[in-house]
Each structure stands twice: as structure tokens, then as C-alpha cells.
Short mmCIF file of C-alpha atoms in Angstrom, two decimals:
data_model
loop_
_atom_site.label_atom_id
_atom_site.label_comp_id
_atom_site.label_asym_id
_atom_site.label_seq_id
_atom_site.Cartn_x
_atom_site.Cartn_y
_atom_site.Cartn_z
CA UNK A 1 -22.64 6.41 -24.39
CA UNK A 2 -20.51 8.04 -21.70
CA UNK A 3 -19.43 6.29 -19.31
CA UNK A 4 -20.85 5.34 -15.12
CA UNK A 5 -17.50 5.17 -12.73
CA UNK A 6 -18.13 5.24 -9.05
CA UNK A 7 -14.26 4.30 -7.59
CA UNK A 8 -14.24 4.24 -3.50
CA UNK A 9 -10.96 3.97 -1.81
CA UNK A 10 -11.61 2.43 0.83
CA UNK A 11 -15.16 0.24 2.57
CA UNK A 12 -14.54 2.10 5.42
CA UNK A 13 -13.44 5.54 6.83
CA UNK A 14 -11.97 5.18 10.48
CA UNK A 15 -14.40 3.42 12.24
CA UNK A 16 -17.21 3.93 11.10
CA UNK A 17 -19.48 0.06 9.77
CA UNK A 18 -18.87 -1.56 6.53
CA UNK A 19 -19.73 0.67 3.74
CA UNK A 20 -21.31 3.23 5.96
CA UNK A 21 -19.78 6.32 4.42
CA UNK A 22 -20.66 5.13 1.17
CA UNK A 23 -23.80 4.77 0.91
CA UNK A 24 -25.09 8.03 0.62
CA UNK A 25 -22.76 8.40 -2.52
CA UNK A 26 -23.98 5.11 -3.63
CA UNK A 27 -27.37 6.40 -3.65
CA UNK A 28 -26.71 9.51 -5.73
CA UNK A 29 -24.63 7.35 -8.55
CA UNK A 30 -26.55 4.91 -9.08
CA UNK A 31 -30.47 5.73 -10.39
CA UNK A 32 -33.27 4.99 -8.48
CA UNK A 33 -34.52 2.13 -11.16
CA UNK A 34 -31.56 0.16 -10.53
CA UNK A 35 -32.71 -2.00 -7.84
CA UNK A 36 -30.10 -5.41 -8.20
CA UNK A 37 -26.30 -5.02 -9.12
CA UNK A 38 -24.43 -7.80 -10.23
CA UNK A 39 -21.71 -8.24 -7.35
CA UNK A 40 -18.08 -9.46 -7.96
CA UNK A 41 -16.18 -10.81 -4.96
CA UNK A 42 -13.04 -12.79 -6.22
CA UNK A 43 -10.66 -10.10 -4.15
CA UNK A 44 -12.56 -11.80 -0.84
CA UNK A 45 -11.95 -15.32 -1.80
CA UNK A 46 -10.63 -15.91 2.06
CA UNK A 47 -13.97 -14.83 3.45
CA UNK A 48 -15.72 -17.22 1.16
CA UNK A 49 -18.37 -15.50 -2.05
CA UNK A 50 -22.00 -16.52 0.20
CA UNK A 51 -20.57 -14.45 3.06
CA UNK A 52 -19.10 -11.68 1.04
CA UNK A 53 -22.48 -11.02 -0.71
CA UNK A 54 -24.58 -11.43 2.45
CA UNK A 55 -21.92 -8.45 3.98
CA UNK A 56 -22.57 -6.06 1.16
CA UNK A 57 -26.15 -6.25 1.60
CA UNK A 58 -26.42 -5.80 4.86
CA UNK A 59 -25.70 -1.98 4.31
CA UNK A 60 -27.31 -1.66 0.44
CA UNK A 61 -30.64 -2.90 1.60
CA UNK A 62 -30.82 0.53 3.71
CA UNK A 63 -31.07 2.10 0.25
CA UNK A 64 -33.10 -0.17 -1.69
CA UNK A 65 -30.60 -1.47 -3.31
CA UNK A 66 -29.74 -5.53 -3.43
CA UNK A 67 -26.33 -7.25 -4.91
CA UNK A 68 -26.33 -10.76 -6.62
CA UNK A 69 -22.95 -12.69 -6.62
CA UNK A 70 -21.58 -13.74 -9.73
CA UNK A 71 -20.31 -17.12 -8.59
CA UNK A 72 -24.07 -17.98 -8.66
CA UNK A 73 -24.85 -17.63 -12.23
CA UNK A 74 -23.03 -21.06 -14.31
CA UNK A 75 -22.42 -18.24 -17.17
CA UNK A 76 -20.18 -15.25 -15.77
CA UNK A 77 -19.48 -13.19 -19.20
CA UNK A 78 -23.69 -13.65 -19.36
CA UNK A 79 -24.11 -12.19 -16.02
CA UNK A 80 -22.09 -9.74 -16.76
CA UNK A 81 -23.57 -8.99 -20.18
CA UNK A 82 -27.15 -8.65 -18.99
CA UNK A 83 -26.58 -6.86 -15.43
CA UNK A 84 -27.89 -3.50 -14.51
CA UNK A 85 -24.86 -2.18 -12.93
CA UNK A 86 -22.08 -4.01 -11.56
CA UNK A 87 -20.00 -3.57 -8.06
CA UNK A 88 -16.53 -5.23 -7.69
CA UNK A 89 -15.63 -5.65 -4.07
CA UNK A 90 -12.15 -4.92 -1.96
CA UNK A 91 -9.60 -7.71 -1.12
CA UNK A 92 -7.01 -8.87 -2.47
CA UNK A 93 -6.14 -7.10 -6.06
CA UNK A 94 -4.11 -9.87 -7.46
CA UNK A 95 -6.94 -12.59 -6.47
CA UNK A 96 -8.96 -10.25 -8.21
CA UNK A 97 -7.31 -10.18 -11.48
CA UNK A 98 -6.39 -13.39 -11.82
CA UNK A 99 -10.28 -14.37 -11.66
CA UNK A 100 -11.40 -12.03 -13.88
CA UNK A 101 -8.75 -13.06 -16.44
CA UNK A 102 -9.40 -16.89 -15.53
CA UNK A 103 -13.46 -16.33 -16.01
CA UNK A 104 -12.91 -14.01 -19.11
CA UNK A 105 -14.98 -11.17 -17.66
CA UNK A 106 -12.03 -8.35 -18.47
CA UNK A 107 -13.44 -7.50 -22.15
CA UNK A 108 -16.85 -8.26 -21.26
CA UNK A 109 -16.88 -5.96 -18.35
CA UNK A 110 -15.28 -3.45 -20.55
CA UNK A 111 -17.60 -3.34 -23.04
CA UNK A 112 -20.84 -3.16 -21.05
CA UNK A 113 -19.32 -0.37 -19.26
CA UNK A 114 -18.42 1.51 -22.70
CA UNK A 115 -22.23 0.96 -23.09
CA UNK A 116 -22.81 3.12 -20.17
CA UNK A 117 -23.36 0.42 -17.58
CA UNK A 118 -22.60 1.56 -14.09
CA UNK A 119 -19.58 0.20 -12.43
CA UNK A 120 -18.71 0.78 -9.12
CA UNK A 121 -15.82 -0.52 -6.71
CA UNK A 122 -13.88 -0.30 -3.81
CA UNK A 123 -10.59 -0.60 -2.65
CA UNK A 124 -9.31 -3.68 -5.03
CA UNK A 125 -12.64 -3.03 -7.49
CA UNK A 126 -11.29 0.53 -7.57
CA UNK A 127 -7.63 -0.53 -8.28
CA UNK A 128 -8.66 -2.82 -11.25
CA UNK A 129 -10.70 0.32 -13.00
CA UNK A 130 -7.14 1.47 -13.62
CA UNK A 131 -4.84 0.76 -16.77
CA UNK A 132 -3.37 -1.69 -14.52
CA UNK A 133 -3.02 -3.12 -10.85
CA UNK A 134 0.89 -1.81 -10.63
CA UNK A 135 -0.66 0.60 -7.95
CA UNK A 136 -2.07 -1.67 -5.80
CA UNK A 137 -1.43 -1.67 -1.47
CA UNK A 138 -2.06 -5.53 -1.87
CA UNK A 139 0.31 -8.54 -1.56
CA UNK A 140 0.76 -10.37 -4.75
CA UNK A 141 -0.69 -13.84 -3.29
CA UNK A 142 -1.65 -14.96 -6.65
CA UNK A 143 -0.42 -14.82 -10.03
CA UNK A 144 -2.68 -13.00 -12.55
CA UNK A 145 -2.39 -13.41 -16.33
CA UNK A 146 -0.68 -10.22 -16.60
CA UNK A 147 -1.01 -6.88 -14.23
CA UNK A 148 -2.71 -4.55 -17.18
CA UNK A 149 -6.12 -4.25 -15.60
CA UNK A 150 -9.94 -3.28 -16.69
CA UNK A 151 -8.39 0.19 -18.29
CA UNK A 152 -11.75 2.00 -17.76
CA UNK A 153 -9.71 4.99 -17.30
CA UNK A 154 -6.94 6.22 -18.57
CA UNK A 155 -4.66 6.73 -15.54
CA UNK A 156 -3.58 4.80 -12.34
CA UNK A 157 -5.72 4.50 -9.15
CA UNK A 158 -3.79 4.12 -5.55
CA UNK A 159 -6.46 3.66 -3.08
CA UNK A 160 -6.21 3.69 0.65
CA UNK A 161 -3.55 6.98 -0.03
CA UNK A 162 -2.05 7.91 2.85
CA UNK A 163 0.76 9.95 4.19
CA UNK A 164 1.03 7.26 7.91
CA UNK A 165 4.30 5.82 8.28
CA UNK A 166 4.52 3.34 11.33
CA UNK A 167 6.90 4.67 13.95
CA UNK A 168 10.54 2.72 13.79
CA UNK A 169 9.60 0.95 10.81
CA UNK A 170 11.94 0.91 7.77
CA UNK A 171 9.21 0.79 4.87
CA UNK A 172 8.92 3.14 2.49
CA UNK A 173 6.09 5.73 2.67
CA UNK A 174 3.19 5.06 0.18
CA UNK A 175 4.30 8.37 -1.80
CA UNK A 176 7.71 6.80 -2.41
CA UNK A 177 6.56 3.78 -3.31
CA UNK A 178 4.72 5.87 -5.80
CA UNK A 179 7.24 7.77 -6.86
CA UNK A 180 8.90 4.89 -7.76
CA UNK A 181 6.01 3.42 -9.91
CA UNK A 182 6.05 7.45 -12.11
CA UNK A 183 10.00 6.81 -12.24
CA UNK A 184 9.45 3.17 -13.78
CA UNK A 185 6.41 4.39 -15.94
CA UNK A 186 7.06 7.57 -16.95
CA UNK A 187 3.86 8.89 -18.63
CA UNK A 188 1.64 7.91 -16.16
CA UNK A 189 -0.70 9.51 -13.99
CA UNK A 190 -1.25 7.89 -10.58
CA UNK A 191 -3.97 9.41 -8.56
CA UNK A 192 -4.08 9.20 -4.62
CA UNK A 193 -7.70 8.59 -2.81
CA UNK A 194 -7.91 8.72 0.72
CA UNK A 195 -9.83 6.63 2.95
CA UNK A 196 -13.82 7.94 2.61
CA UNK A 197 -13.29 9.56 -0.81
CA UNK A 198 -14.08 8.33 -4.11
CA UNK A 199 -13.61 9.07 -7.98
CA UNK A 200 -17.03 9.87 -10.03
CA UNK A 201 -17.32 9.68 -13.74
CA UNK A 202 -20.33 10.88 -14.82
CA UNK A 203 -21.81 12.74 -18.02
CA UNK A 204 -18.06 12.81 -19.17
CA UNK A 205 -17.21 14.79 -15.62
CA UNK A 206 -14.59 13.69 -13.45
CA UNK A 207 -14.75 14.68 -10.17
CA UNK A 208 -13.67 13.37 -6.22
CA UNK A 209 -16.31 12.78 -4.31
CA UNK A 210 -15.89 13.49 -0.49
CA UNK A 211 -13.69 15.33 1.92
CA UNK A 212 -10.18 14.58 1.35
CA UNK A 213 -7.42 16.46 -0.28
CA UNK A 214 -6.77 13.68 -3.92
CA UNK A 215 -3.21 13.51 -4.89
CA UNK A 216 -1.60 13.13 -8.52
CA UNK A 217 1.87 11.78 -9.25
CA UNK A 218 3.77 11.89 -12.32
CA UNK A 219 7.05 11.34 -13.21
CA UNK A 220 9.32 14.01 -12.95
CA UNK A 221 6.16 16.71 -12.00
CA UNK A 222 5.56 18.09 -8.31
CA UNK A 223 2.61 16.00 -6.56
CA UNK A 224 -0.33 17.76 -7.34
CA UNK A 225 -3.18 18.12 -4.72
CA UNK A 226 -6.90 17.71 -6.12
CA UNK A 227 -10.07 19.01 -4.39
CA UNK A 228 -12.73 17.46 -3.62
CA UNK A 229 -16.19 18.20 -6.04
CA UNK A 230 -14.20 19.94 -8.61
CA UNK A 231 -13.65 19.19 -12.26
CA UNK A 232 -10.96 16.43 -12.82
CA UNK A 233 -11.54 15.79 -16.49
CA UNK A 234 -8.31 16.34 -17.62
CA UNK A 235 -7.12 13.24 -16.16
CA UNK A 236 -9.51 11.45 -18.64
CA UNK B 1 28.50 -28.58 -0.92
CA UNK B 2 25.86 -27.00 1.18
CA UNK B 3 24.59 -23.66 0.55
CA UNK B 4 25.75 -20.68 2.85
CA UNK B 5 22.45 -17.90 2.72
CA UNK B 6 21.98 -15.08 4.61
CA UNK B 7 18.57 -13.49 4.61
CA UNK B 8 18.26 -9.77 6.64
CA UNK B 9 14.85 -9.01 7.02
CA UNK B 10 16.03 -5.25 6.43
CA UNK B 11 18.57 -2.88 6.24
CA UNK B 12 18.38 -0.91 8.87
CA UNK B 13 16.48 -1.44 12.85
CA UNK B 14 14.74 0.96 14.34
CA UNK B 15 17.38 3.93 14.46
CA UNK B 16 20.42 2.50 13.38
CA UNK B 17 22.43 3.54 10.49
CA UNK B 18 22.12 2.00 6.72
CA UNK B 19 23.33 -1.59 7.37
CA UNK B 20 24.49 -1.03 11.08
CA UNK B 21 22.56 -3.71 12.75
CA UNK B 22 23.99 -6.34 10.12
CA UNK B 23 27.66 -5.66 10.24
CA UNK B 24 28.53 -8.34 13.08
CA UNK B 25 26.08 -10.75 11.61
CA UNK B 26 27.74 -10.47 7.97
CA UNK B 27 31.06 -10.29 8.98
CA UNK B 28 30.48 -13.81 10.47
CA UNK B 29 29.02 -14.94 7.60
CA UNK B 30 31.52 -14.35 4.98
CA UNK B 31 34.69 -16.37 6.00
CA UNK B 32 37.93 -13.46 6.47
CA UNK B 33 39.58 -14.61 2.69
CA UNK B 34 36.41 -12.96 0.98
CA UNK B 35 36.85 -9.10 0.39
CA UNK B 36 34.94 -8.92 -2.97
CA UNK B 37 31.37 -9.03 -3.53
CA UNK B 38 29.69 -9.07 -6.33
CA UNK B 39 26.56 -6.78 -5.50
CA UNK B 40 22.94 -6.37 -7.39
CA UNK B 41 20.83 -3.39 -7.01
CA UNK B 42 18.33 -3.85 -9.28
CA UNK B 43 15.67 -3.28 -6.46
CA UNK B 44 17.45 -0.09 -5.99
CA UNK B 45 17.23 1.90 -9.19
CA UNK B 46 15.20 4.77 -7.87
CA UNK B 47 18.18 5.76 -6.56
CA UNK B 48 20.87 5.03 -9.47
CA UNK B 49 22.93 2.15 -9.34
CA UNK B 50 26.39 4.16 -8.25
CA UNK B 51 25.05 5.63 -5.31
CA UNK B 52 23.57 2.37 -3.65
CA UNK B 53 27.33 0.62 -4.68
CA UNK B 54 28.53 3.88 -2.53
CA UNK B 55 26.22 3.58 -0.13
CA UNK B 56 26.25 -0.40 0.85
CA UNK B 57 30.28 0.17 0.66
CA UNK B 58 30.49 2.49 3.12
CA UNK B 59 29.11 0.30 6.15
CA UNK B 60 30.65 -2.82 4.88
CA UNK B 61 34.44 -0.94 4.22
CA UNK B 62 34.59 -1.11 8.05
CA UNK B 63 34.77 -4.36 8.35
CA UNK B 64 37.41 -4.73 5.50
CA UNK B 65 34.70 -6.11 2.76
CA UNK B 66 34.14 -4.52 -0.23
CA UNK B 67 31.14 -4.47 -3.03
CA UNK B 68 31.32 -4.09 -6.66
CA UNK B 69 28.08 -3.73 -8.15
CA UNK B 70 26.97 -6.05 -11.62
CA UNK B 71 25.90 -3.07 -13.48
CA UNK B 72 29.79 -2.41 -14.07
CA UNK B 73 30.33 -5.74 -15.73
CA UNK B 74 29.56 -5.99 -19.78
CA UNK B 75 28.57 -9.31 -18.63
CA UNK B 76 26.46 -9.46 -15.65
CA UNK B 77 26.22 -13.58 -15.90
CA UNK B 78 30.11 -14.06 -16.13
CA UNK B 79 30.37 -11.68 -13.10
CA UNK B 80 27.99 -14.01 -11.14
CA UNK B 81 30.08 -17.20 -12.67
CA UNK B 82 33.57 -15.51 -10.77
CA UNK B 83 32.44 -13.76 -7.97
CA UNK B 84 33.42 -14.79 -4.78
CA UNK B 85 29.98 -14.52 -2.93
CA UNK B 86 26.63 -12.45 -4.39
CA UNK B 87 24.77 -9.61 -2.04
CA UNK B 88 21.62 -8.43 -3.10
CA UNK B 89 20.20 -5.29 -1.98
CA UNK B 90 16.54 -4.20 -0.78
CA UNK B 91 14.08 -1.82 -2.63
CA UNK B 92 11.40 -3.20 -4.70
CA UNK B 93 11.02 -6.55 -5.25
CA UNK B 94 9.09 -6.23 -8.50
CA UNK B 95 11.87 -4.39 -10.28
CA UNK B 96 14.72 -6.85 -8.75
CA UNK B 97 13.34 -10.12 -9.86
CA UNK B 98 12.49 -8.54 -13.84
CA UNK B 99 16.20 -7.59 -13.85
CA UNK B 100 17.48 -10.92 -12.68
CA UNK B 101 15.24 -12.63 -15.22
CA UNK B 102 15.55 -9.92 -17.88
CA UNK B 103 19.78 -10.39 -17.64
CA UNK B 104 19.50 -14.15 -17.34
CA UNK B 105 21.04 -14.37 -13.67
CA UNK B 106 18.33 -16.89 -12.22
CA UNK B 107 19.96 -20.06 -12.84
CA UNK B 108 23.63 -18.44 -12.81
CA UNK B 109 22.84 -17.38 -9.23
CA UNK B 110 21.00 -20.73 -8.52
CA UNK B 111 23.83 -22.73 -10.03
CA UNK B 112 26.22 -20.88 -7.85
CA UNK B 113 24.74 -20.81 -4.76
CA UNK B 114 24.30 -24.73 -5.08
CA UNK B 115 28.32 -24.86 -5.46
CA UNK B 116 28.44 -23.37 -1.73
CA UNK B 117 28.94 -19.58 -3.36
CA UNK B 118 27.95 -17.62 -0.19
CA UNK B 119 24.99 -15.47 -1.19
CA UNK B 120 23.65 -12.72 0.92
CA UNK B 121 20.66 -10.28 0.96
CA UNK B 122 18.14 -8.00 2.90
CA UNK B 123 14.92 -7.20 2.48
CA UNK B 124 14.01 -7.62 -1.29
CA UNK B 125 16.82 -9.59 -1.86
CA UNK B 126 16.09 -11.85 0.82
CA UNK B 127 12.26 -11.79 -0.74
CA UNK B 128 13.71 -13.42 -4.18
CA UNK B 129 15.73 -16.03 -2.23
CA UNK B 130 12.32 -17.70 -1.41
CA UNK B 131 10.16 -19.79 -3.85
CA UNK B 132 8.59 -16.94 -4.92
CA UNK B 133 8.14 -13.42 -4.76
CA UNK B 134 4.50 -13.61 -3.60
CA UNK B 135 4.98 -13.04 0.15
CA UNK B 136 6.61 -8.98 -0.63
CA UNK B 137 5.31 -6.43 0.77
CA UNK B 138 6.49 -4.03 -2.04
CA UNK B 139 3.95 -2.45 -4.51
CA UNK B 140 3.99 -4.02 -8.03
CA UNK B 141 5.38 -1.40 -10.18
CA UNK B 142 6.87 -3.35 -12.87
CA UNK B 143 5.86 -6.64 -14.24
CA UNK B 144 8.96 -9.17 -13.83
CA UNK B 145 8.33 -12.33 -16.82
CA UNK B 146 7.25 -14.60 -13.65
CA UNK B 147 6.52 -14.70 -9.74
CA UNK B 148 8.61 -17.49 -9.48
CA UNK B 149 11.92 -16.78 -7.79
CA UNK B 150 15.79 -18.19 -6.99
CA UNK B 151 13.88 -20.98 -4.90
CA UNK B 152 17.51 -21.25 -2.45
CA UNK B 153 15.22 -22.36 0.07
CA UNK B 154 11.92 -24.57 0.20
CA UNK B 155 9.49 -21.77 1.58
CA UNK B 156 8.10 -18.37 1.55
CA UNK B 157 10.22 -15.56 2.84
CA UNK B 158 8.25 -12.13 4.67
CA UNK B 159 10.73 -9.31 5.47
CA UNK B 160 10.00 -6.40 7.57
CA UNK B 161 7.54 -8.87 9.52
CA UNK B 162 5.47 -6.28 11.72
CA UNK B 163 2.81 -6.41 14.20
CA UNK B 164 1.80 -3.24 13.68
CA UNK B 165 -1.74 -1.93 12.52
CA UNK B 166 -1.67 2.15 11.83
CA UNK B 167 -4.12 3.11 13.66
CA UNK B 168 -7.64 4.88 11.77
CA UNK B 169 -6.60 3.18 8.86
CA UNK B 170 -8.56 -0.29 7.47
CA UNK B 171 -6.30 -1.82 5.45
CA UNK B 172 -4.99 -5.59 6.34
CA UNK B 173 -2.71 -6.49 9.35
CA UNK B 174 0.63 -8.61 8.05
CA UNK B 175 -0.55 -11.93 9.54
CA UNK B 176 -3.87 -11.28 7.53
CA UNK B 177 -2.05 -10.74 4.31
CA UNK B 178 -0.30 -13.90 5.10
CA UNK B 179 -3.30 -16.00 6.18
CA UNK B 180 -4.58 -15.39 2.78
CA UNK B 181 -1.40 -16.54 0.82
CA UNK B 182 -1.34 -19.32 2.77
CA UNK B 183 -5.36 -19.80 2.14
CA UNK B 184 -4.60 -19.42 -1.89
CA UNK B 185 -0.76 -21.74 -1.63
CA UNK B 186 -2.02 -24.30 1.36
CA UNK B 187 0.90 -26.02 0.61
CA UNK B 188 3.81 -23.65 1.27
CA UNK B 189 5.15 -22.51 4.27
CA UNK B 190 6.06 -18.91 4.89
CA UNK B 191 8.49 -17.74 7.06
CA UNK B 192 8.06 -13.78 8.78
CA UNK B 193 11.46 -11.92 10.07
CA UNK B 194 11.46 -9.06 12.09
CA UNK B 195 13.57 -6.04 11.08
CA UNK B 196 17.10 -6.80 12.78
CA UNK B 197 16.72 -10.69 12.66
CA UNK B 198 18.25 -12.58 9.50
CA UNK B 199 17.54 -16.43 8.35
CA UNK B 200 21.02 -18.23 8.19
CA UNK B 201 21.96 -21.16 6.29
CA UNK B 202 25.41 -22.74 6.96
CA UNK B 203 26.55 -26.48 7.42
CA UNK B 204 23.27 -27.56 6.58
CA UNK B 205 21.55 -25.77 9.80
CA UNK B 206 19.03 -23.31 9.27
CA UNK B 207 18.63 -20.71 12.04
CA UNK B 208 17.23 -17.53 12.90
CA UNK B 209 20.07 -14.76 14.12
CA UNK B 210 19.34 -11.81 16.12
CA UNK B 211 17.02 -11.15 18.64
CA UNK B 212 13.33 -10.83 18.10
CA UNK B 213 10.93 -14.44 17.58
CA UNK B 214 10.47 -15.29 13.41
CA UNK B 215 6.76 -16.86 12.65
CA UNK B 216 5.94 -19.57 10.47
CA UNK B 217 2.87 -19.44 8.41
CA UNK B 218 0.73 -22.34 7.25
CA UNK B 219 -3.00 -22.96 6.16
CA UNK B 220 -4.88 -24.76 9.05
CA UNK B 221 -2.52 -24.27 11.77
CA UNK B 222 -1.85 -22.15 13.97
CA UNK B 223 0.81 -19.38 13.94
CA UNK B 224 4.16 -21.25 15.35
CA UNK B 225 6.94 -18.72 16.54
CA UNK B 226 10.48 -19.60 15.91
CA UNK B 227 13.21 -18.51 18.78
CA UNK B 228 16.51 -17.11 17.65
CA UNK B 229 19.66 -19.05 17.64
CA UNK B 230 18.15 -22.62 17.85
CA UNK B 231 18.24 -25.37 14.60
CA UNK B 232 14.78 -24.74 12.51
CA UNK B 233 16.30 -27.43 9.73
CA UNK B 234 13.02 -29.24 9.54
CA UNK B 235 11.98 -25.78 7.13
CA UNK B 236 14.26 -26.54 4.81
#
């Protein structure tokens, strides 16, 4: 089976409502018989799981479509193993991992998804679809088992990408910080997704969905720029 | 003997040249018979280890100290054992605390610094004075063995402490970041510094030097701000 990737940076683009942008693209990836998707939260543990769920489906039921929490099934891995699709929320990243490590779900998820489940995720849930979380915006609040991550593809994702540095501030930008990961990790890819855009893995295609310039870093390579609804396969 | 810290939130504020800002504040921090010290740059290896020793020396020569960086001893924990005081330097925190642990320097530095060894940092290396490394705001790009840091003082430690939202961008505000450490550690105190302010420890009294309010963190209360220049011992 090939596999179902639906990766959003971001559960917003400027101002618009919570998940607004993406629902249309929501729509389109997942079929119209899925009608329930098995909902992680553990990245919006400070928001609390029963508010979390009730905030995605606020937006999904304008398409039909309704999530169930996992914190309300006793069995995760068997939630998991018998959902339709699954959608891991944004948050925090390292919350995140460390739950799915502490509830087992990282092989399970893996597996159903090699069976041509769809996952899709934003933001953290995005972040975690990568080899591992060492690309992550977040804070490391928490202590996860270890940073390699869900590994569904075979790169790096840096959501939220952008190119903003505050005025009289003495961070780096988020392209240096990523530099930095390609100089520490040297065969890796890292790809850039801008608020609003999102990576699609379908029927073995790679593409970015959206309206904003992608960016790829690699060690040692000039940053590559990657349109939007084009081929990306070669990242796979 | 008491410990003698001193923890720049960063290297640089607002305009000023590399370590400008700090000059004064170091120079009465390390007592006039010092001119040696040993410095670690392990947060700075993006830019090679010779070139941050040349570029924290320059700065500090004109106020007759000097820095001779670890990666020039054969053995970096006998260098801690003799040096005269320890500055750390800021880049990413990640790659700083693997090297300290990876060269066995956490409990030389520790041991050290309890003797009354004067140990300075900024930014990162004012991150990995705290308990732990889990208040950074740098982006995990290496995997140090544990979060767990030098623990010189009993709290959390946030450099580059900032206000500041970019704007049309949805990511989390500092103080939200820090709400939710606090919400997953409800136990630990964390303590923000503004870029130009530096926590000092010296005769047993903890303050904050500089100009611009710290803020202490803490689940369930509210946000308390700490004035420069006045005894905030009770942290410790």
C-alpha cells in the first residue's frame, strides 16, 4: 500500500479561524467515506484533551467530518489499530513525543500508516511525521524517550518556516538555526513549510499543497526553493 | 565557599557590539588577580571553535582578561580542575550540554563551582547553569545523553526573555511557552532575563544586574516581576 500524508504547517494562516485554511485541503485528502478520525492531542496537554477535541470539531463538522480523542478509548495502540484515519494535533512537540513513546503508539501508528491509513497533522503532528523532532520551533518542556520521531518520511519537517526576525532581538533566524541542524546532521534533508501550506503524499506523489514558496536545506548545498503543486518525490 | 555565577541573558543588546553591554558587568565580577579563563564553546561549533576563542577575546582583551578555549587542552576535565574561573559561551544549547556530558565536564564544573571557582556564561551557557535545559529557546538539533543540566542554581533559567509576538505569525508568545513548562514541572520555578540583564550570584546574594525587570514563572500564580539590583535570595 502507498502511503496517506497530509503535513500542515501551521492551524492557522494570519488571521484567519482555527483550521480555516485547511479545510478545503482536508476535504480533498481525505475520502468522502471517512466520516470519524481518530484525534491525537498530547502536544495540547495545557488546554486540557475534552477541549482540544471539541476545538477541532468545531471547523471539521463544516465538512462532514468528526474527530474522536484518543484519551477516551482505555486501549490507545487499539484505537489506533482500528481507526479510519488519524489526525495528530499542534502544541508542544516534545509533550507530543514523550506521550506517544509513554502510550506505545510510535510503531503502531507506523504500521497502520504503512497500511495506507491516512495520517494527517499540523504544526507538532507535522513535526513528528519526520525522522525525528530535531526540527522542531517548540521548547523542550518535557523529556521524550529519545527525539527520533514517527519516520513516516524520510527527511526532516520545519513547520511554521519563516524568514521574520524580531527587530533588536539577538536570536538567530529560523534558517540559521537550520543551518545549524544540516551542519550537525549532515545527510539530511530539512524541508521549510510556511504558515498555510502543507506537504501531500499521495499515490507515491509528493507534492506542497498551497501558496507558499517550500524551502530545502542540506548540509553544505544552497537552500533550495520548492513550488507549490509540483512533484517533490525525490525527497521520498 | 559560596558560589560566584554570572548568568547574561545574551551576548549582545539591541545594537551593541559582540559582548559590549557585558564588559562593565564582567569586569566586576571576576576579582582584578584573574586574567585566564578557561572558555567552552561547544554551543558555538557552527562557527569553529578558534574563531569564537578570537572572537570572545577580543571584547574581553580590553579589559585586561583573557580566554583560552577547552578544545586546546588534551584534557578538557584537568583544564576545568586548574582553571581559574570557567565562561561558557551562547549558541545552541542542545549541542553545549551533549559536549559537556559527552567530555565528562558536568560534575568537574559542578565540583568547581561549589569550591567558589567563579563561573560565567550568556545565553546558552547561562541556559545549562539552571536545573535543566528545558526552558531554551534553541531548536533541538542534537540529542545531548540527558535534559538534566549543571543544576548551580535551584530553578529554571530563560535567556533572551522577550515580549515580543511577530506579528501575522501564530506561533506561541514566550510567557506561553513558559506557562506550559511550568503546567508540565509545577514544581520548579523559572526565571526570564531580558537581553542586557544578567543573574548574579556572589556572597550568597542573588540579584538581577542591569536594567530591564526579570520575571519569575510558576504554575498557579501569577507572573511576579523581579527589579534590578535588589536581593532575590529567596530563589535560590
Amino acid at each position: 500500500m502507498s502511503k496517506n500524508l497530509l503535513l500542515l504547517s501551521s492551524s492557522r494562516e494570519g488571521q484567519t479561524e482555527y483550521l480555516e485554511h485547511a479545510l478545503p485541503i482536508i476535504d480533498d485528502f481525505l475520502s468522502k467515506d471517512i466520516k470519524e478520525v481518530l484525534f491525537i492531542p498530547y502536544a495540547g496537554f495545557a488546554m486540557g484533551y475534552d477541549a482540544y477535541e471539541e476545538k477541532v470539531n468545531l471547523p471539521l463538522q463544516t465538512i462532514g467530518k468528526k474527530v474522536v480523542s484518543i484519551h477516551r478509548f482505555d486501549d490507545p495502540v487499539k484505537a489506533v489499530q482500528q481507526a479510519d484515519a488519524v489526525a495528530i494535533g499542534g502544541g508542544n512537540t516534545f509533550h507530543l513525543l514523550k506521550e506517544l513513546y509513554d502510550n506505545e503508539l510510535i510503531d503502531a501508528i507506523r504500521q497502520r500508516v504503512a497500511e495506507g491509513m491516512p495520517y494527517m497533522g499540523w504544526s507538532a503532528g507535522s513535526n513528528v511525521a519526520g525522522l525525528t523532532i530535531c526540527t522542531t520551533n517548540d521548547m523542550p518542556i518535557v523529556e521524550p524517550r529519545s527525539f527520533k520521531a514517527l519516520a513516516l518520511v524520510n527527511f526532516q519537517i520545519n513547520p511554521h518556516y519563516t524568514d521574520y526576525q524580531p527587530p533588536n532581538h539577538n536570536g538567530e533566524t529560523r534558517a540559521e538555526r537550520l543551518f545549524e541542524y544540516v551542519r550537525a546532521n549532515p545527510h539530511r534533508y530539512v524541508v521549510g513549510t510556511r504558515e498555510g501550506t502543507a506537504l501531500q503524499l499521495k499515490d507515491n506523489h509528493l507534492t506542497l499543497v498551497g501558496e507558499k514558496l517550500g524551502l530545502v536545506f542540506r548540509d553544505g548545498e544552497k537552500t533550495r526553493p520548492i513550488k507549490c503543486n509540483t512533484d517533490i518525490s525525490w525527497l521520498l
